PDB file of C-alpha atoms in Angstrom:
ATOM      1  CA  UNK A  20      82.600 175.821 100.168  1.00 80.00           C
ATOM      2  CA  UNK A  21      83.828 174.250 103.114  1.00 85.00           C
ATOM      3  CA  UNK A  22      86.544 174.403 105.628  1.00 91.00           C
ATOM      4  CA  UNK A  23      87.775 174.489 109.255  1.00 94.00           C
ATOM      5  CA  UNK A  24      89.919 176.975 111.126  1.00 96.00           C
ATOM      6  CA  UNK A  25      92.176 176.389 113.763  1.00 96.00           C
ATOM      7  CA  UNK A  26      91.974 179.250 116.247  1.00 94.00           C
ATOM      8  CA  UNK A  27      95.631 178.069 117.990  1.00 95.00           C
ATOM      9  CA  UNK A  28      98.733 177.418 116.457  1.00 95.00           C
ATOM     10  CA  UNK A  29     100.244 175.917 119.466  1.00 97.00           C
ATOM     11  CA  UNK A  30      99.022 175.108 123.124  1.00 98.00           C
ATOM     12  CA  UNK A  31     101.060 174.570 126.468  1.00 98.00           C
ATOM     13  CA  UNK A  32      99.608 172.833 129.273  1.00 98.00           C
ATOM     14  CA  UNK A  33     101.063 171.354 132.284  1.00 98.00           C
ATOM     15  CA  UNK A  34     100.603 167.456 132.736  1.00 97.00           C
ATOM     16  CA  UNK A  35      97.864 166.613 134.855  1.00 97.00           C
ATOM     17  CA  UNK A  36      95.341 169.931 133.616  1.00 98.00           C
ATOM     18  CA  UNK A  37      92.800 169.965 130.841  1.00 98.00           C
ATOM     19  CA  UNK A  38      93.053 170.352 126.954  1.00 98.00           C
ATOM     20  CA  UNK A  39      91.178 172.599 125.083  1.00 98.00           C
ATOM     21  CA  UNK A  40      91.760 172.396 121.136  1.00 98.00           C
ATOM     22  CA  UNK A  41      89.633 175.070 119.433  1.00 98.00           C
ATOM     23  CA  UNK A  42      88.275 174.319 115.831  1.00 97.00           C
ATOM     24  CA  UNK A  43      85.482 176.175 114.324  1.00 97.00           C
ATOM     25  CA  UNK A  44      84.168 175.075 110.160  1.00 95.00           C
ATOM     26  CA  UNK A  45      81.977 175.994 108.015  1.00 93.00           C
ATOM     27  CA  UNK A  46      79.616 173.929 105.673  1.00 87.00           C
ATOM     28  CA  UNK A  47      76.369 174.533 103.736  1.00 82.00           C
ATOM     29  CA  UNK A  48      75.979 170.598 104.138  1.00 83.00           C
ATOM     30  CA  UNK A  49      75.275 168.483 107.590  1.00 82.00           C
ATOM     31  CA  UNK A  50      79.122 168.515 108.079  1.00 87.00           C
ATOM     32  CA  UNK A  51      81.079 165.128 108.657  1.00 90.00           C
ATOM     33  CA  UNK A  52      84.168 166.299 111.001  1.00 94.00           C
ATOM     34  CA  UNK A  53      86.913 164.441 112.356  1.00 95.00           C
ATOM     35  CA  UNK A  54      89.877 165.271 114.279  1.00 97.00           C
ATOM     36  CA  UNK A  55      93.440 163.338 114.025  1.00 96.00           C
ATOM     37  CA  UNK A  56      96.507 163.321 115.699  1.00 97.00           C
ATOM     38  CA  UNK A  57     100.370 163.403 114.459  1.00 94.00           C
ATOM     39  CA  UNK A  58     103.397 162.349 116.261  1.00 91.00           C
ATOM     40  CA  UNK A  59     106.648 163.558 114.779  1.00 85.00           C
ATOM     41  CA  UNK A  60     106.989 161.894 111.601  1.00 79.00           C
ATOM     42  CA  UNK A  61     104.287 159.830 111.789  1.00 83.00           C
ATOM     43  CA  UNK A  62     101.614 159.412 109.587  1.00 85.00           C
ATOM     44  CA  UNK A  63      97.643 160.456 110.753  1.00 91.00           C
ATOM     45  CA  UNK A  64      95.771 158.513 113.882  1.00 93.00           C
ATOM     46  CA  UNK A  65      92.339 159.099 113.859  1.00 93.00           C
ATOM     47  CA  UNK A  66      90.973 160.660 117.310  1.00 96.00           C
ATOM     48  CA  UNK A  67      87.148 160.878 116.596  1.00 95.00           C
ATOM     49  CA  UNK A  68      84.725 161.611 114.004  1.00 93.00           C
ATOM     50  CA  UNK A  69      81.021 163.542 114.103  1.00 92.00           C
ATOM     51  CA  UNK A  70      78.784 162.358 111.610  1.00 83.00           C
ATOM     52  CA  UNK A  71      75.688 163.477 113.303  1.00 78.00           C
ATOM     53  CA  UNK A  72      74.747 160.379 114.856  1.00 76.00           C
ATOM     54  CA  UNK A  73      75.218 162.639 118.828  1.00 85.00           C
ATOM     55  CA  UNK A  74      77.266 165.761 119.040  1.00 90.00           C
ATOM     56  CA  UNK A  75      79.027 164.834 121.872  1.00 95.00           C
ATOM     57  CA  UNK A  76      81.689 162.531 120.414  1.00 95.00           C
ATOM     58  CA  UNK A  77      83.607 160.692 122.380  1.00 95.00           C
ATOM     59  CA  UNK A  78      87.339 159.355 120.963  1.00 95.00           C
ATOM     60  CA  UNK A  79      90.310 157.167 122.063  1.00 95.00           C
ATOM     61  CA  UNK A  80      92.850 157.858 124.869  1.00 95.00           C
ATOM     62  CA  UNK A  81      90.208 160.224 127.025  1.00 97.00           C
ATOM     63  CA  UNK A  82      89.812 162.726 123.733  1.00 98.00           C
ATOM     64  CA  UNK A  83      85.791 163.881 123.161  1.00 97.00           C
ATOM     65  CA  UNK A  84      84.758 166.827 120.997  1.00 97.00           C
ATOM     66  CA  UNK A  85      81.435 168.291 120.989  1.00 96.00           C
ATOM     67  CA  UNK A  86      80.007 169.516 117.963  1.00 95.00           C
ATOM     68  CA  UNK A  87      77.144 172.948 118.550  1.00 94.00           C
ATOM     69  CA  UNK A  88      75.790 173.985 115.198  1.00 92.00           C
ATOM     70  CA  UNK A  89      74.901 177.572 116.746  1.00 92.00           C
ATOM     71  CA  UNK A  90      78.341 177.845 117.450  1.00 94.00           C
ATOM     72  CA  UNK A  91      79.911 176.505 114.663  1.00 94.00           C
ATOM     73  CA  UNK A  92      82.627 174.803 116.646  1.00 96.00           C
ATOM     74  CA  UNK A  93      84.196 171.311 116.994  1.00 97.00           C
ATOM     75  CA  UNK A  94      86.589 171.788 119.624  1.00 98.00           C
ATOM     76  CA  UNK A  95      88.643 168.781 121.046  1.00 98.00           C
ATOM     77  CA  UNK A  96      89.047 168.934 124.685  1.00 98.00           C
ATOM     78  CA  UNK A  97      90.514 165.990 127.691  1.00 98.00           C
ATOM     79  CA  UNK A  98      90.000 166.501 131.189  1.00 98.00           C
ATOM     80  CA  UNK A  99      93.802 165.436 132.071  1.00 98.00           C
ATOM     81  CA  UNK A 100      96.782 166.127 130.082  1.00 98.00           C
ATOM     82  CA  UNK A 101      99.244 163.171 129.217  1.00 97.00           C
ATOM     83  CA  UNK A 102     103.061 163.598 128.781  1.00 96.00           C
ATOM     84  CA  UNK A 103     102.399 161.244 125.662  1.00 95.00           C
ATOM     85  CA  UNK A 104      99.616 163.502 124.095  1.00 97.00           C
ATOM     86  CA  UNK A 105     102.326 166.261 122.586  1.00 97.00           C
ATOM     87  CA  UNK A 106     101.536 166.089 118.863  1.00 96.00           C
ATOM     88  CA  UNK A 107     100.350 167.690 116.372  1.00 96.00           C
ATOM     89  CA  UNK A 108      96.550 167.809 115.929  1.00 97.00           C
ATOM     90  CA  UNK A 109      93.974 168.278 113.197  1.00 97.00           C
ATOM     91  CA  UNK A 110      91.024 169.421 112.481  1.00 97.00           C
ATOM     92  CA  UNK A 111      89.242 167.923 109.169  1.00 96.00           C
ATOM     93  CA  UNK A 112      85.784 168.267 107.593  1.00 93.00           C
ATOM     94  CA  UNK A 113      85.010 166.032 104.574  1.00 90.00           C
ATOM     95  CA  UNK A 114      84.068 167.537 101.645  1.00 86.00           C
ATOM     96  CA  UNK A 115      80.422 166.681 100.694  1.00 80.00           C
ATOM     97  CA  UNK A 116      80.325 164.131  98.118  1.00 80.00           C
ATOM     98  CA  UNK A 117      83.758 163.911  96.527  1.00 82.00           C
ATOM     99  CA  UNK A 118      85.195 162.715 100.463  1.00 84.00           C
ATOM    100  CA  UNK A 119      87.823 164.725  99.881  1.00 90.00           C
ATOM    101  CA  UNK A 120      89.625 166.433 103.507  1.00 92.00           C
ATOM    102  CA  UNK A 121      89.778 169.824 104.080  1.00 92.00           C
ATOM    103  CA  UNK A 122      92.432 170.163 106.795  1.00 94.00           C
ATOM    104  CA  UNK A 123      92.990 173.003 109.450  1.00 94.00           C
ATOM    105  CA  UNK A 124      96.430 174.477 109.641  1.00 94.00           C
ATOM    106  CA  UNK A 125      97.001 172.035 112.932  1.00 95.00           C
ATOM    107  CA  UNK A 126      97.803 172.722 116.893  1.00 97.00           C
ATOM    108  CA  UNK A 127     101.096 171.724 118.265  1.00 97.00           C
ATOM    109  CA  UNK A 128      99.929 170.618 121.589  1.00 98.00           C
ATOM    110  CA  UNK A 129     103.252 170.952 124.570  1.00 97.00           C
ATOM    111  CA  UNK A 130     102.863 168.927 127.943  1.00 97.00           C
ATOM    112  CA  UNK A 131     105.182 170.622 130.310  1.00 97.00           C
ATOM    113  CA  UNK A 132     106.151 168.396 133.316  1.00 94.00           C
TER     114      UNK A 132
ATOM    115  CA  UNK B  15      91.954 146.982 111.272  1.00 68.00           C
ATOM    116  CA  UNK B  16      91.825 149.677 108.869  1.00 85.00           C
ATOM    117  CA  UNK B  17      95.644 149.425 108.524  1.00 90.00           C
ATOM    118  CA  UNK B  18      97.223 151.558 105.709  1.00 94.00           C
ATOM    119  CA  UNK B  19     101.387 150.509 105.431  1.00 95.00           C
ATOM    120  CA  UNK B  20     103.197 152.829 102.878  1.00 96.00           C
ATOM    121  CA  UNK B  21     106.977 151.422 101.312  1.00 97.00           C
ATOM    122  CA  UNK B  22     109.449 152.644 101.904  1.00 97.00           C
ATOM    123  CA  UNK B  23     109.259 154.843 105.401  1.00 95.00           C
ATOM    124  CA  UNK B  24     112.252 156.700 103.927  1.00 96.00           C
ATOM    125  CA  UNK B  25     114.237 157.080 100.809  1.00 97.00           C
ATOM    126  CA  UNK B  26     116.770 158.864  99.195  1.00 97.00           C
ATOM    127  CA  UNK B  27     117.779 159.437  95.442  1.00 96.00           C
ATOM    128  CA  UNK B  28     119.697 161.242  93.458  1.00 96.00           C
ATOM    129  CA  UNK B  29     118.584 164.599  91.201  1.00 97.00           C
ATOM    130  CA  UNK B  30     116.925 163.063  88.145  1.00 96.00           C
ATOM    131  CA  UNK B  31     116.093 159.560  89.283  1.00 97.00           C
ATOM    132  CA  UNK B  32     112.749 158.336  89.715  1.00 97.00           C
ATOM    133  CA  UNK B  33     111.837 156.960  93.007  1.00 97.00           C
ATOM    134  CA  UNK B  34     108.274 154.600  93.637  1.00 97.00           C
ATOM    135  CA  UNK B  35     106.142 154.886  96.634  1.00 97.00           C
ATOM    136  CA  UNK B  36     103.267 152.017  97.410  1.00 97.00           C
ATOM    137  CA  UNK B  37     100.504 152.400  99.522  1.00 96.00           C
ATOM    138  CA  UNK B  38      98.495 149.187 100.724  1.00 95.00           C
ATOM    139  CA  UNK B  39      95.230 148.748 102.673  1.00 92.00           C
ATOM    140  CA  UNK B  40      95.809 145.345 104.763  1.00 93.00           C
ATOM    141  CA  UNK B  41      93.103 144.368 106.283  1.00 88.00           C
ATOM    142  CA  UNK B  42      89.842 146.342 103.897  1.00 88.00           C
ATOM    143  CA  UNK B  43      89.484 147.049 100.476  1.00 88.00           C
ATOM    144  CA  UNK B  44      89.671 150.521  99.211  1.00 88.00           C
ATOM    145  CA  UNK B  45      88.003 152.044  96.168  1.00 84.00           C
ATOM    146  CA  UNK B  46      89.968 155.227  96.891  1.00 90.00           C
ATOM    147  CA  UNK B  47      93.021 156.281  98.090  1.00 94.00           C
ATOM    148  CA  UNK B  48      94.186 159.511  98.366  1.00 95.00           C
ATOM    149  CA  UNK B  49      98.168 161.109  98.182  1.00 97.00           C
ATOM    150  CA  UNK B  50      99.241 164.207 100.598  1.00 96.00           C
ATOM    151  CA  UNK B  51     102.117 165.547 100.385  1.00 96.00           C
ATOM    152  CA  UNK B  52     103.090 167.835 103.794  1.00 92.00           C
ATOM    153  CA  UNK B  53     105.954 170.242 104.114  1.00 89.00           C
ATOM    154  CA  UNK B  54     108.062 170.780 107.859  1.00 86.00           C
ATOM    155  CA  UNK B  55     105.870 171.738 110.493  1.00 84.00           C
ATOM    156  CA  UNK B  56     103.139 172.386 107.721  1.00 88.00           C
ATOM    157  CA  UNK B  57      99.765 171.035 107.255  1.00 90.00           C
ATOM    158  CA  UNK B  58      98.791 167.966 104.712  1.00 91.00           C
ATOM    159  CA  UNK B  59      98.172 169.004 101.507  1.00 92.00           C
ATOM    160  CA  UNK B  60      95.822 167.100  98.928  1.00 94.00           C
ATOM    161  CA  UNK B  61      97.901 166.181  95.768  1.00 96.00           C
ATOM    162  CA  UNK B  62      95.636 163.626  93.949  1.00 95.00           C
ATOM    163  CA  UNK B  63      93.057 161.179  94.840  1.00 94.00           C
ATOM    164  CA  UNK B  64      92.871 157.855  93.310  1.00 90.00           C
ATOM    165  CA  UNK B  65      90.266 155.611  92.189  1.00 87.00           C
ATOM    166  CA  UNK B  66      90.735 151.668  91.820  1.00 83.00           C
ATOM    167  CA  UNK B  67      90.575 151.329  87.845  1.00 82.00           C
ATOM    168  CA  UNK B  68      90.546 154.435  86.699  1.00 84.00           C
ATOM    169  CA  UNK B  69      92.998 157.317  86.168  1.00 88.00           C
ATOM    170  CA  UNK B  70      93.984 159.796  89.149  1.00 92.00           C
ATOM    171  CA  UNK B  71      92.328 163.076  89.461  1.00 94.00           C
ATOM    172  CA  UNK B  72      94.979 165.730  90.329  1.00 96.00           C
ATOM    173  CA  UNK B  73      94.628 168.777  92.330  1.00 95.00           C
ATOM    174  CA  UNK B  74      95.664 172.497  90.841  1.00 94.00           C
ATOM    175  CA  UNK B  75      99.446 173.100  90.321  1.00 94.00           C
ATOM    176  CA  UNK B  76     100.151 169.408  90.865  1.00 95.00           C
ATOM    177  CA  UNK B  77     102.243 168.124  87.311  1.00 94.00           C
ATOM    178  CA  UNK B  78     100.247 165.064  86.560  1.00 92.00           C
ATOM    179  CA  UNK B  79     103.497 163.721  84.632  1.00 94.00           C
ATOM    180  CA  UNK B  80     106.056 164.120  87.363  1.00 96.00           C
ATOM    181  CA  UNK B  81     104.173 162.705  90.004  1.00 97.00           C
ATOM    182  CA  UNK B  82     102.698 159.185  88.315  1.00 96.00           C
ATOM    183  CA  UNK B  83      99.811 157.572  90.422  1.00 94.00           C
ATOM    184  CA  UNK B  84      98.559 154.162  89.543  1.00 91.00           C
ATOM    185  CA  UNK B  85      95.592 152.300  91.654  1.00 89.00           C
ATOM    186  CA  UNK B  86      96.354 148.886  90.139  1.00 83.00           C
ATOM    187  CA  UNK B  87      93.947 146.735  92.574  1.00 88.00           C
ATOM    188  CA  UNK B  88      91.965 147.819  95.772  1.00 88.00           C
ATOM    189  CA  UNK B  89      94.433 146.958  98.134  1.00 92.00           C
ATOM    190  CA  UNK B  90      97.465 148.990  96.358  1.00 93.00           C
ATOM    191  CA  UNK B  91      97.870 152.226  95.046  1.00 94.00           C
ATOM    192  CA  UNK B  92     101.676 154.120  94.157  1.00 95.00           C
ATOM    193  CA  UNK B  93     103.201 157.295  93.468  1.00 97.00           C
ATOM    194  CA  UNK B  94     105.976 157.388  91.472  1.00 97.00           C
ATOM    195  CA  UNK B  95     107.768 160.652  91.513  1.00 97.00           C
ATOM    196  CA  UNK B  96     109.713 161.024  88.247  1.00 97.00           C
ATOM    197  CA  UNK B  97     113.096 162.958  87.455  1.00 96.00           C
ATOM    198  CA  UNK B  98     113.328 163.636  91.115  1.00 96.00           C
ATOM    199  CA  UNK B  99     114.683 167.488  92.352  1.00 96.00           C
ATOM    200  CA  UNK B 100     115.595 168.450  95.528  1.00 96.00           C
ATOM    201  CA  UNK B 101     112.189 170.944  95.574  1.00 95.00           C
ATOM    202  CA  UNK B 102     110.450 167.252  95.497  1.00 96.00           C
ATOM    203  CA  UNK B 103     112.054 166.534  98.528  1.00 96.00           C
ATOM    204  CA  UNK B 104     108.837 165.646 101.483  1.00 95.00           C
ATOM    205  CA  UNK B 105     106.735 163.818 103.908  1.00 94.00           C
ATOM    206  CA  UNK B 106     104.381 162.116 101.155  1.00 96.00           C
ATOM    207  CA  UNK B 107     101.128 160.465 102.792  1.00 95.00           C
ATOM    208  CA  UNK B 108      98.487 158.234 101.521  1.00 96.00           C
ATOM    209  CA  UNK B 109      95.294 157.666 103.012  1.00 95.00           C
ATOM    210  CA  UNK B 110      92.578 154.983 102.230  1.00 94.00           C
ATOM    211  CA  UNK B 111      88.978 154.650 102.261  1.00 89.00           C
ATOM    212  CA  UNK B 112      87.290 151.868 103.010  1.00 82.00           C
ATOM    213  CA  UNK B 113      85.071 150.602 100.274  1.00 69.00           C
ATOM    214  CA  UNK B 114      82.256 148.725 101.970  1.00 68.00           C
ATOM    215  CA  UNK B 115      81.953 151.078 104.962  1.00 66.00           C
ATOM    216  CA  UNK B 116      79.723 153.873 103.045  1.00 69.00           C
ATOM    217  CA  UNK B 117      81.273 156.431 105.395  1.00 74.00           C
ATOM    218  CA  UNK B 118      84.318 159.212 104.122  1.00 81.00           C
ATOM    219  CA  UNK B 119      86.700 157.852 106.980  1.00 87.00           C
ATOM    220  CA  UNK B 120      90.013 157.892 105.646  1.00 91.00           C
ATOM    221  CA  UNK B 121      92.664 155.795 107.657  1.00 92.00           C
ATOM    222  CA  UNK B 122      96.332 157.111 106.661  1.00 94.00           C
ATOM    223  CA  UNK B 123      99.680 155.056 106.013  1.00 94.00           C
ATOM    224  CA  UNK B 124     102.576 156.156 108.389  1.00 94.00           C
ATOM    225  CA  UNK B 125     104.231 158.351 105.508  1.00 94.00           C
ATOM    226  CA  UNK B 126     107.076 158.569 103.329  1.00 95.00           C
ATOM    227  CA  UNK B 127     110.638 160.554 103.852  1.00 95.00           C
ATOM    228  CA  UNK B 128     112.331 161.015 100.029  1.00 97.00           C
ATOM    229  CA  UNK B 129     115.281 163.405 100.145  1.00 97.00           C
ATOM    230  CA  UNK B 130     116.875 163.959  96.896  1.00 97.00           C
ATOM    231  CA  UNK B 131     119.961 164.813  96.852  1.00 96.00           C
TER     232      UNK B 131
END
């Protein structure tokens, strides 16, 4: 089976300093992973996907994530914090031939001024 | 593109009433579409996906005749969420994939508010 953890429920950073979102799946398949972002009561924006085309992914507004197979991981990271980037964000593989989404619980991302 | 629009942003009913929700892919046809339903500060859960044509496959524990899903064309899909309660009461989110693209992106509609009162 498949799925993705979250390692942080929320993050705080200060405007300005990098992000660091921490997800880590796990797939008996060549996993296709994407990340999205939610503003309060919004629906889902999609950030970036890996679908094993380069394993450093790079997404909109400054967001990359780097996929390492050893490591299991798929963390989101940006080198400079934006007041605008406070949302909610998840983590998502696709489930191998049905394309159904197995979320992560999410990270509430906080930009303190 | 890939624009997913979902009608109405918010609604509210009455206990017992049955209340529609569309989902439309604007600009790309979708052969499947896919309804999430996601409590307060919660992540999305997977309710039922939808196929253009054929009936809806729903996940465990979700009533298949209280929450009616109907993918009429490949542009539209609804929910209809019969003899609402105020347990039904949610953020309900569809999400489309693209037919033609061969990949498992999904692109997502900005949601739906129902309260029932």
């Amino acid at each position: 089976a498949q799925s993705v953890t979250q390692l942080d429920s929320h993050v705080s950073v200060s405007e300005g300093t990098p992000v660091l979102l921490r997800c880590n799946y796990s797939s008996s398949y060549s996993p296709s992973l994407f990340w999205y972002v939610q503003h309060p009561n919004k629906g889902l924006q999609l950030l970036l996907k890996y679908t094993s085309a380069a394993t450093l992914v790079k997404g909109i507004n400054g967001f990359e994530a780097e996929f390492k197979k050893s490591e299991t991981s798929f963390h989101l990271t940006k080198p400079s914090a934006h007041m605008s980037d406070a949302a909610e964000y998840f983590c998502v593989v696709s489930e191998f031939r049905t394309y159904k989404y197995i979320f992560g619980t999410g990270t509430r991302l906080k930009v303190l001024a | 593109g890939a624009v997913v629009s979902q009608h109405p942003s918010w609604v509210i009913c009455k206990s017992g009433t049955s209340v529609k929700i569309e989902c439309r892919s604007l600009d790309f046809q979708a052969t499947t579409m896919f309804w999430y339903r996601q409590f307060p500060k919660q992540s999305l859960m997977l309710m039922a996906t939808s196929n253009e044509g054929s009936k809806a496959t729903y996940e465990q524990g979700v009533e298949k005749d209280k929450f009616l899903i109907n993918h009429a064309s490949l542009t539209l899909s609804t929910l209809t969420v019969t003899s609402a309660h105020p347990e039904d009461s949610s953020f309900y989110i569809c999400s489309a994939r693209e037919a033609a693209s061969g990949t498992d992106t999904q692109y997502f509609g900005p949601g739906t508010r129902l309260t029932v009162l």
